[in-house]
Short mmCIF file of C-alpha atoms in Angstrom, two decimals:
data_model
loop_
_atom_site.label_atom_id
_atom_site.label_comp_id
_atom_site.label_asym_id
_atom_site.label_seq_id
_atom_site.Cartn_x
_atom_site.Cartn_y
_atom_site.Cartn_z
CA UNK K 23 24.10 -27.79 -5.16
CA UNK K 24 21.60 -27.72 -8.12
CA UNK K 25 19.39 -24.63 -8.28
CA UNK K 26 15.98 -27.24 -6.99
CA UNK K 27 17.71 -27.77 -3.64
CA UNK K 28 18.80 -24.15 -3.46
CA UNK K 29 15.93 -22.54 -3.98
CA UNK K 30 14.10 -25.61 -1.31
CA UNK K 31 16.91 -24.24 0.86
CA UNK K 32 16.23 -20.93 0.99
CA UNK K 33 12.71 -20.98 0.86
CA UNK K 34 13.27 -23.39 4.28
CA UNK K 35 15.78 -20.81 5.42
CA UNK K 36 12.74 -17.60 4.45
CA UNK K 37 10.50 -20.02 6.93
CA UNK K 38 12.71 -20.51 9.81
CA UNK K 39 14.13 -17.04 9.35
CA UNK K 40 10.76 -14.92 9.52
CA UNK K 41 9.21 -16.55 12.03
CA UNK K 42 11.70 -15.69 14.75
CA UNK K 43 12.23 -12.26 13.08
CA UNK K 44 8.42 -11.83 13.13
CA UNK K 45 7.86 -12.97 16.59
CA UNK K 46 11.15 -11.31 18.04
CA UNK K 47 9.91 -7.97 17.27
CA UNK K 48 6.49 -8.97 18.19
CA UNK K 49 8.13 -10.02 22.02
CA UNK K 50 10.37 -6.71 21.24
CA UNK K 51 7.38 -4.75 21.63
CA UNK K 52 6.62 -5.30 25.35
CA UNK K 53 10.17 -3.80 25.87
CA UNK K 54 9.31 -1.32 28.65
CA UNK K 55 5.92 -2.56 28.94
CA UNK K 56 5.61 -5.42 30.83
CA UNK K 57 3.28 -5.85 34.30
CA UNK K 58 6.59 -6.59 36.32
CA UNK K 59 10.56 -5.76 35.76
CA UNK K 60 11.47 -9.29 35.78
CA UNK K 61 9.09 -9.89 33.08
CA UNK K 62 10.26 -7.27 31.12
CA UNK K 63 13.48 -8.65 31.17
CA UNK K 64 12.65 -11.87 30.41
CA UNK K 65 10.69 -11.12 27.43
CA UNK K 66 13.00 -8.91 25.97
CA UNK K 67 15.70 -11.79 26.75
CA UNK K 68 13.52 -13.52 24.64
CA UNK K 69 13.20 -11.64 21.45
CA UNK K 70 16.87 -10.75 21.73
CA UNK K 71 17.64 -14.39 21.19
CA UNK K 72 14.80 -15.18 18.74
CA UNK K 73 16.20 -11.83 16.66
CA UNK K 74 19.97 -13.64 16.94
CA UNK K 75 18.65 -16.15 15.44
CA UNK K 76 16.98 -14.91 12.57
CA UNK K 77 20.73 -13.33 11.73
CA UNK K 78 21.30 -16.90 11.21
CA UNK K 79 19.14 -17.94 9.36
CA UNK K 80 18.29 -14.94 7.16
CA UNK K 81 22.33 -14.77 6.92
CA UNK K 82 22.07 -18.33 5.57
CA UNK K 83 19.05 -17.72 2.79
CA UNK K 84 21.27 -14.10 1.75
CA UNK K 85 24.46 -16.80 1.02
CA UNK K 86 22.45 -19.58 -0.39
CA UNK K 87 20.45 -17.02 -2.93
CA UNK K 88 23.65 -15.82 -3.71
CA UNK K 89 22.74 -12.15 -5.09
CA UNK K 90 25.04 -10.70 -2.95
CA UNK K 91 22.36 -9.67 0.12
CA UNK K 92 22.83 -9.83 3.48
CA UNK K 93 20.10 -10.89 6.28
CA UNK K 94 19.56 -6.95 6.89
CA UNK K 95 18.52 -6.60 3.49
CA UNK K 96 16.27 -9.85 3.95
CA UNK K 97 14.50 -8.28 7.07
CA UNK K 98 14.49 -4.50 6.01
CA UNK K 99 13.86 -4.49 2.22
CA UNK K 100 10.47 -6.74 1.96
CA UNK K 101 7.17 -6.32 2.29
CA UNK K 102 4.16 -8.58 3.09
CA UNK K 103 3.67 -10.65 0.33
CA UNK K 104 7.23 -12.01 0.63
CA UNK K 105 7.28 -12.95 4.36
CA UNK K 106 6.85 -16.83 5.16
CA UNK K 107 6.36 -16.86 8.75
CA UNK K 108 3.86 -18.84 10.21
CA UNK K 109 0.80 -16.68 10.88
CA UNK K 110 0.46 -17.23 14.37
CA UNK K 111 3.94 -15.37 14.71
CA UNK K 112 2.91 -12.35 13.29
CA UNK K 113 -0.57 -12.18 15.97
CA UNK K 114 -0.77 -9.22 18.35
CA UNK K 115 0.55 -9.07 21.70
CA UNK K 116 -2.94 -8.50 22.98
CA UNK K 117 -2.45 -8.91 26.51
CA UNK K 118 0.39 -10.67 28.63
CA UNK K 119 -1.49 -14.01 28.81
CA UNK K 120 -2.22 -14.26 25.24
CA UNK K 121 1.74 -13.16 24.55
CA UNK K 122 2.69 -15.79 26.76
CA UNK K 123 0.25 -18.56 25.25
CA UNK K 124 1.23 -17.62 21.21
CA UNK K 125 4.74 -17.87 23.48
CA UNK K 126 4.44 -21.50 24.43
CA UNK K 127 2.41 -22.83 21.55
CA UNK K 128 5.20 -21.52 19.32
CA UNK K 129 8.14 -22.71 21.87
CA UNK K 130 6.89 -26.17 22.10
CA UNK K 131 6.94 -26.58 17.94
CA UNK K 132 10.01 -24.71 17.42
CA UNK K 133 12.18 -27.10 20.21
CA UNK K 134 10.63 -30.53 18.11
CA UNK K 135 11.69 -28.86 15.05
CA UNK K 136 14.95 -27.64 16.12
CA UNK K 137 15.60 -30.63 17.47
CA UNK K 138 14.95 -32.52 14.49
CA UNK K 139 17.21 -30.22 12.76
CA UNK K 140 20.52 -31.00 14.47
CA UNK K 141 19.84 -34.57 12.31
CA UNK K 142 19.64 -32.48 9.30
CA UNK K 143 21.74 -33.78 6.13
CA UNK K 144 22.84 -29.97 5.26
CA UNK K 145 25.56 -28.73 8.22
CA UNK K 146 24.84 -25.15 7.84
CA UNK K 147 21.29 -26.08 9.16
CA UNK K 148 21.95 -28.73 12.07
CA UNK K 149 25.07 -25.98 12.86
CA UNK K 150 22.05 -23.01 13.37
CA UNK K 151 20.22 -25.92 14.75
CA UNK K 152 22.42 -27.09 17.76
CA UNK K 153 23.12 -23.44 18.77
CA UNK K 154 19.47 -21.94 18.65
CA UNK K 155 17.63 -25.77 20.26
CA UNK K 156 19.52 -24.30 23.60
CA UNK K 157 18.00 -20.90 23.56
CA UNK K 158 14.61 -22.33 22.58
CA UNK K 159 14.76 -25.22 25.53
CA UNK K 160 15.22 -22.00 27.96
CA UNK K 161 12.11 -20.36 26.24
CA UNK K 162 10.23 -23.13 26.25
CA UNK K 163 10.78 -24.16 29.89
CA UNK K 164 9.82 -20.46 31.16
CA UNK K 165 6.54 -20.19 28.72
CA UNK K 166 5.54 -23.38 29.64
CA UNK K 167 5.58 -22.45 33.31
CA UNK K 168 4.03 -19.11 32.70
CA UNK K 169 0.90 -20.70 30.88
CA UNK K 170 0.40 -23.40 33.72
CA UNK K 171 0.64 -20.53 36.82
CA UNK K 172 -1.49 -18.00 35.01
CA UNK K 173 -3.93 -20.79 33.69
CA UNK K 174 -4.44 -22.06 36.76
CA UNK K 175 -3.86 -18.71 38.78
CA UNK K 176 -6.90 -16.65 39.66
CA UNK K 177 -10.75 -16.65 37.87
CA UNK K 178 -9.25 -14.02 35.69
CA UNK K 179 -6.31 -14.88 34.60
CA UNK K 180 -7.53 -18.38 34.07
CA UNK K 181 -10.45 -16.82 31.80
CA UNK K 182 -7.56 -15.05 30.08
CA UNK K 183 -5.59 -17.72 29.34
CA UNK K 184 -8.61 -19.69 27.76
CA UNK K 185 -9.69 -17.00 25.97
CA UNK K 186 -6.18 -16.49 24.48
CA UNK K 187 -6.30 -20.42 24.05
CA UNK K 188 -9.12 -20.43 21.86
CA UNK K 189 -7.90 -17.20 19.71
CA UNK K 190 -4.79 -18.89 19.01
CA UNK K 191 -4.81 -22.27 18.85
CA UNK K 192 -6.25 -22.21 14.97
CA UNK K 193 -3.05 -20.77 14.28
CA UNK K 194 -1.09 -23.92 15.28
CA UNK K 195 -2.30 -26.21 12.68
CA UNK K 196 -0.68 -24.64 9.47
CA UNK K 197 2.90 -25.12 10.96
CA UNK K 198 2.75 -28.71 10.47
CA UNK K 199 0.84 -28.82 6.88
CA UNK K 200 3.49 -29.82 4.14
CA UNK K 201 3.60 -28.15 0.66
CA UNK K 202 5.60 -28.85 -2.02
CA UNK K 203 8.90 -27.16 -0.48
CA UNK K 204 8.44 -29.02 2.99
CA UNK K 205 8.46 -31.90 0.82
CA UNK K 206 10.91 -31.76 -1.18
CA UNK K 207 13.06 -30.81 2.12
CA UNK K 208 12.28 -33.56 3.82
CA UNK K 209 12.70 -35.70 0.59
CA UNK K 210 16.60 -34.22 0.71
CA UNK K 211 16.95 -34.77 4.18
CA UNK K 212 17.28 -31.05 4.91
CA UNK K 213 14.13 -30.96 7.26
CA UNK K 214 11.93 -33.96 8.87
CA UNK K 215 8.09 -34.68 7.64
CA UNK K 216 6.38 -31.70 9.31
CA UNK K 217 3.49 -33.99 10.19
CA UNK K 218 5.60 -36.40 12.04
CA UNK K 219 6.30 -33.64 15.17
CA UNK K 220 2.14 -32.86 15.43
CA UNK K 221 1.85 -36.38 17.94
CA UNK K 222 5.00 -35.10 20.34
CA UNK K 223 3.73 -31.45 20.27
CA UNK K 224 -0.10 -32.92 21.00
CA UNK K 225 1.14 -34.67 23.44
CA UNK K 226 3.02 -32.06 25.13
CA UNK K 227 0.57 -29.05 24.55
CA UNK K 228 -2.46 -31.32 26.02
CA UNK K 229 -0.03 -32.28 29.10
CA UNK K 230 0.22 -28.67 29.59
CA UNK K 231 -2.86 -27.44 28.86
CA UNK K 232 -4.06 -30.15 32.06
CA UNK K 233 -2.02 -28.92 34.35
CA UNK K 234 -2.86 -25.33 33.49
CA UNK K 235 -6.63 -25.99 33.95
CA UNK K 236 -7.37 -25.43 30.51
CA UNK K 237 -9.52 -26.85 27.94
CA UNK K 238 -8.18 -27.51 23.81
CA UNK K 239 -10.14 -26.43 21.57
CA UNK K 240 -11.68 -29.64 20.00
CA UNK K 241 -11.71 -28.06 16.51
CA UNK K 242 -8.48 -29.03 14.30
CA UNK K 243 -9.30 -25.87 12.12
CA UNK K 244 -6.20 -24.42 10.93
CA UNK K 245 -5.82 -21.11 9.21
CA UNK K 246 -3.17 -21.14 6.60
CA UNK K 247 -1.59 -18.31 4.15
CA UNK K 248 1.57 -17.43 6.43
CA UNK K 249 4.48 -20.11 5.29
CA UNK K 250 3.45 -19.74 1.48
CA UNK K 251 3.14 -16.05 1.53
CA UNK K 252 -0.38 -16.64 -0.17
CA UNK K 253 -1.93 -14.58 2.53
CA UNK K 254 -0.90 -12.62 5.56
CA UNK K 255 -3.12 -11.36 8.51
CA UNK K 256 -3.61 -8.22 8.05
CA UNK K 257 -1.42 -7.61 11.25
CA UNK K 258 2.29 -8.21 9.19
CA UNK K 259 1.73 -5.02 7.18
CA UNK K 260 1.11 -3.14 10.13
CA UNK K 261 4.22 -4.79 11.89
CA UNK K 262 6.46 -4.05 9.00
CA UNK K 263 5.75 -0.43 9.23
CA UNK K 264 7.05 -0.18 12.48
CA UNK K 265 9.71 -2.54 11.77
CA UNK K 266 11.21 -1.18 8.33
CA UNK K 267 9.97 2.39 9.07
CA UNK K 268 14.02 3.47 9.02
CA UNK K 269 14.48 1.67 5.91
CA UNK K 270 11.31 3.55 4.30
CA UNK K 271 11.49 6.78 5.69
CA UNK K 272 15.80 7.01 4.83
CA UNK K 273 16.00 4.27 2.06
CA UNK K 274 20.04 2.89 2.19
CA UNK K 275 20.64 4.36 5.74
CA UNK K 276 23.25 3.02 7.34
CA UNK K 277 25.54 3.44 10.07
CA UNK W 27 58.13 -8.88 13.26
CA UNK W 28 58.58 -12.31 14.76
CA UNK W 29 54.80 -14.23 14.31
CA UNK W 30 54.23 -14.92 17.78
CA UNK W 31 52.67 -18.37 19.13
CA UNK W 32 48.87 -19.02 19.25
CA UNK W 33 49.65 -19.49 23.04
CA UNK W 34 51.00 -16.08 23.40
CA UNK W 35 47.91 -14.57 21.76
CA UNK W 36 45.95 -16.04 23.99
CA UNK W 37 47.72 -14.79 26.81
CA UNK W 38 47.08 -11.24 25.17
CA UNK W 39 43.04 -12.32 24.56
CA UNK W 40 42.96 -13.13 28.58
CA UNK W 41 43.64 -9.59 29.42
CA UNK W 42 40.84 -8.37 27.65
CA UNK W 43 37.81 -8.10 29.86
CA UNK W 44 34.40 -9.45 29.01
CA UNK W 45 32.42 -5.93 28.26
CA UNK W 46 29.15 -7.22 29.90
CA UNK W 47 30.77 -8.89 32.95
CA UNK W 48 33.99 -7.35 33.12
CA UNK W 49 35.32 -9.28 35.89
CA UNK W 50 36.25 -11.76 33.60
CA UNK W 51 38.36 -12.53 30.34
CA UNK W 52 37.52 -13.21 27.14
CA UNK W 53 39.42 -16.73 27.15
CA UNK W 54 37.70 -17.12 31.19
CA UNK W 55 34.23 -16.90 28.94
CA UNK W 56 35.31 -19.78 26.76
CA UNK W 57 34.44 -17.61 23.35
CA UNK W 58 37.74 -17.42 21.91
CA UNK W 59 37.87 -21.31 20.21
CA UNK W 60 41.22 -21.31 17.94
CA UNK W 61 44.06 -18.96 17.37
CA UNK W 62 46.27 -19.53 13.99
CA UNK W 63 48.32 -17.72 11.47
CA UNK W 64 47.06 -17.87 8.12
CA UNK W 65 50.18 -16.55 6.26
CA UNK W 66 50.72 -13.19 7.22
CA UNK W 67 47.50 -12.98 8.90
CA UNK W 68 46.32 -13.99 12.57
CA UNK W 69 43.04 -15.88 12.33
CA UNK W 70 40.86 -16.02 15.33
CA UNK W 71 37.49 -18.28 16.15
CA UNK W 72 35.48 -16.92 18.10
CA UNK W 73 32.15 -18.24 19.15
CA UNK W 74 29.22 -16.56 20.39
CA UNK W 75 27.63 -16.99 23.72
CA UNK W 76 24.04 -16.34 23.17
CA UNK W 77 22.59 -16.29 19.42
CA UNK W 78 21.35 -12.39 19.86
CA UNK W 79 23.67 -11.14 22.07
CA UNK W 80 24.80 -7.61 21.46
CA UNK W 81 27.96 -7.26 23.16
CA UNK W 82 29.16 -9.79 19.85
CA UNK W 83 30.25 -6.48 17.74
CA UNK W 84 32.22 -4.81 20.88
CA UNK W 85 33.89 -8.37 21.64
CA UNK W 86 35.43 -8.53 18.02
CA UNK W 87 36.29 -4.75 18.07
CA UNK W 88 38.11 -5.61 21.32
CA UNK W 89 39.82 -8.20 20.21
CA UNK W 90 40.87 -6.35 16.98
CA UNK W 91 42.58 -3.84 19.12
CA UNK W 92 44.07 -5.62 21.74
CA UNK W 93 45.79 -7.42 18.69
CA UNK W 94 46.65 -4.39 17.26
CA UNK W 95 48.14 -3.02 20.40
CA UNK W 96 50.38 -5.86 20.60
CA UNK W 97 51.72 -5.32 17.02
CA UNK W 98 49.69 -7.79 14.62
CA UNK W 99 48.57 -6.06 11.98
CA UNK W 100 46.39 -8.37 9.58
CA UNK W 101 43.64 -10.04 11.73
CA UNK W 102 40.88 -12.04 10.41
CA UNK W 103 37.95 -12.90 12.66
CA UNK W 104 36.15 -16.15 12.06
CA UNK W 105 32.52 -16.56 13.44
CA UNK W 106 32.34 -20.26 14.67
CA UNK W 107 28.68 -21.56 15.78
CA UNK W 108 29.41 -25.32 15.68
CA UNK W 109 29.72 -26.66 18.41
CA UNK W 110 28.09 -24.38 20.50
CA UNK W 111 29.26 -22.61 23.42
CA UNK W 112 28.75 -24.19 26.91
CA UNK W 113 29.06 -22.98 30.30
CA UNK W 114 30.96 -25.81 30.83
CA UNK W 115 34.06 -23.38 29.04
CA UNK W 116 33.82 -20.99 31.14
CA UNK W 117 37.76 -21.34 32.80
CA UNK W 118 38.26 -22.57 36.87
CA UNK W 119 39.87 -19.55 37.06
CA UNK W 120 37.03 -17.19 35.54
CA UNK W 121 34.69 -19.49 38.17
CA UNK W 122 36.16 -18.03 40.67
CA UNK W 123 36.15 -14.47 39.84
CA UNK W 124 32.11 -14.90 39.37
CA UNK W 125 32.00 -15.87 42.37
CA UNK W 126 34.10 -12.98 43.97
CA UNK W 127 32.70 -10.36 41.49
CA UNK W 128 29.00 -11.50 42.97
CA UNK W 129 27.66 -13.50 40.09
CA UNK W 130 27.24 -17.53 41.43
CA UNK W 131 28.99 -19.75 38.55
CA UNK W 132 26.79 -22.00 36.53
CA UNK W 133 26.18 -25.86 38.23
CA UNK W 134 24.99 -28.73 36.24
CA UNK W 135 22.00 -28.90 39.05
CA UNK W 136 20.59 -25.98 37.08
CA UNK W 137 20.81 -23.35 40.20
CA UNK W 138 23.53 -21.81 41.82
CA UNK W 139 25.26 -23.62 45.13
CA UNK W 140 25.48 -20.66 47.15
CA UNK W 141 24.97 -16.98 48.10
CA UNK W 142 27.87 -15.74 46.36
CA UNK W 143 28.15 -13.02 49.25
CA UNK W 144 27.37 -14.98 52.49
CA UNK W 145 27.89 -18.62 51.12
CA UNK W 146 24.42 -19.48 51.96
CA UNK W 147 22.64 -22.29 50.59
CA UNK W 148 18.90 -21.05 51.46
CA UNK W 149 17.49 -19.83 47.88
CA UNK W 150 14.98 -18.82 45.40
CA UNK W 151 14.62 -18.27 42.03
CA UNK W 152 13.35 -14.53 40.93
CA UNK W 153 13.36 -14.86 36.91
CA UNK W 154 14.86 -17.19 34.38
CA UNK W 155 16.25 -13.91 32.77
CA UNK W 156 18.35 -11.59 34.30
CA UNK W 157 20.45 -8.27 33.21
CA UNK W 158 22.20 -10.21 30.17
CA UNK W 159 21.09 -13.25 27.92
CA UNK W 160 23.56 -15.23 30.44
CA UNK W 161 22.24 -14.68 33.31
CA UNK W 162 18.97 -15.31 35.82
CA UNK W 163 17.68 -13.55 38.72
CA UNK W 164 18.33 -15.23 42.05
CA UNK W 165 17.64 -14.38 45.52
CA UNK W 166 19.03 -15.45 49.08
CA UNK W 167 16.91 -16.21 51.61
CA UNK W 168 19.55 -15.55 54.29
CA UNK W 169 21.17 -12.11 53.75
CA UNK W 170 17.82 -11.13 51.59
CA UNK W 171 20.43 -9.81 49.19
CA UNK W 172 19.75 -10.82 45.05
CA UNK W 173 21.95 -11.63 42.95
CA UNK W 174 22.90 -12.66 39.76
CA UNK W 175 23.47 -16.42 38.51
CA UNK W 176 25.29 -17.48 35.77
CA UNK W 177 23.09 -19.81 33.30
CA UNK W 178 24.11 -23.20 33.09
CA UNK W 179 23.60 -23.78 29.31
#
């Protein structure tokens, strides 16, 4: 492989990698919080499988970077500026409707992308691809409910749900704007054309969004600075704190 | 001593319990994929069930010892991801201890078939998620008992 398609690789890997790393710990953090057991369960379900996956993935940049790190060392021993999670991952919790709705908008991008990755020309990526578009078919099918039942629940959790709506859906845009590394991905094959999933995911989110009672924002705004690293909310730093505290506090720990 | 067959390993593997859902074997659960000797070394595939799950470390210490036990002495693990596991490995026999232990087997429909304690076909659906990443919450509206329901994935 020559060092251009290994460095688009793991930069692709980074991408994939921190956003379910991001977002499981994000989910992680309801753990013992949730309105209702079952909920509990489900969302820490959830991250458990979104955090399995980042193993993959960050286990996949560690080999392809070939320094000798592992995806611990990936997760644990970087800060801020090198994260390349969308931003929208990285978002707080807030309250359960507006974890459930970052939920589902993220859900119904990650299954069109994972999907589109089982075609992808490298195996180590359609292999993560074909285990993890399972997991994230499951996710997608429970957010998606969760959305349409609270959405079109009572006149306050149908205010919720709007409200969450409108917070988040800016944050949708910048997961299907290209840069040069999305491009040169999809130029090897490793990754489709970002743009080409937005009419599918439109599609789906506005189907949705109907039966939920709510209204789309009409504004295509995006905010951007997540998947380059040029800049983070200033949520991730606080995240990462939390996150890599053992790593900080007890540098090398292990056990 | 003598290398002994793949197929004798995997008689060994299918007395070693699932840790989460004991009930069953490893080879019931459809995780352990190949079984070879590399040399002087046993090599064996396993596959995980869900991507996070965190009974993966105590399954490959399990199967280290019960190796061990039985007198191999190099073992080398493989981590397999392609294809990915399926409910649809789960053994006929393993089925049916589910079903005794009080967890209803996975069905293609999506939903279990039946009360796994009074056989009765009258249910709901509590959560998607239940006590491990391979299981939901399910409920029957006969006996009023829950139960658990093995994901059809």
């Amino acid at each position: 492989m020559s060092g251009l398609s290994k460095s688009v690789l793991y930069d692709f890997c980074l991408r994939m990698g921190d956003n379910t790393l991001i977002l499981g710990h994000r989910v992680s953090e309801w753990c013992g919080h949730a309105p209702v057991l079952e909920e509990d369960i489900a969302l820490a379900n959830t991250a458990l499988d979104l955090i399995g996956q980042t193993q993959f993935w960050l286990g996949l940049a560690a080999d392809v970077q070939g320094e000798g790190k592992s995806a611990d060392d990936l997760a644990f021993l970087r800060d801020a500026w090198d994260f390349r999670n969308g931003l929208l991952c990285e978002l707080p919790n807030g309250d359960f409707g507006q974890t459930l709705m970052r939920q589902y908008l993220f859900d119904e991008w990650h299954w069109a992308m994972l999907t589109a990755l089982q075609n992808s020309s490298e195996k180590r990526v359609s292999d993560i691809a074909d285990k993890a578009v399972k997991e994230a078919s499951y996710h997608l099918e429970r957010s998606r409910d969760t959305v349409i039942g609270l959405g079109d629940g009572t006149a306050e959790s149908h205010d919720r749900m709007q409200a969450a709506l409108d917070y988040l859906y800016p944050y949708v845009g910048e997961f299907f704007e290209a840069d040069t590394v999305d491009e040169a991905a999809a130029k090897e094959g490793i990754a489709p054309v970002l743009e080409s999933l937005r009419e599918g995911y439109d599609a789906a989110i506005k189907a949705t969004m109907d039966a939920a009672t709510l209204r789309l924002p009409d504004s295509r705004f995006a905010h951007k600075g997540g998947r380059n690293g040029r800049m983070h909310t200033e949520h991730l730093g606080h995240l990462l704190t939390n996150m890599q505290w053992l790593q900080r506090a007890y540098p090398g720990a292990s056990w | 001593m003598t290398q002994p067959s793949p197929l004798e390993v995997m008689r060994w593997l299918d007395q070693v319990p699932d840790p989460e859902i004991p009930a069953i074997s490893l080879v019931d659960l459809g995780i352990i994929r190949h079984v070879e000797w590399a040399g002087d070394a046993l090599e064996v595939t396993v596959t995980p069930t869900y991507s996070g799950c965190p009974a993966t470390s105590i399954i490959n210490f399990e199967i280290e010892k019960a190796l061990r036990d039985n007198g191999v002495e190099k073992v080398s693990l493989k981590r397999q991801i392609s294809p990915p596991w399926t409910t649809d490995w789960l053994s006929e026999k393993g089925r049916e201890k589910l079903e005794a232990y009080g967890i209803a087997p996975p069905q293609p429909a999506g939903g279990p078939a039946q009360c796994p304690r009074c056989q009765s076909s009258d249910l709901e659906k509590l959560s998607q998620f239940g006590s491990t990443p391979c299981k939901a919450q399910w409920r029957c509206k006969s006996c009023l008992e829950p139960f658990d329901y093995f994901k059809c994935i």
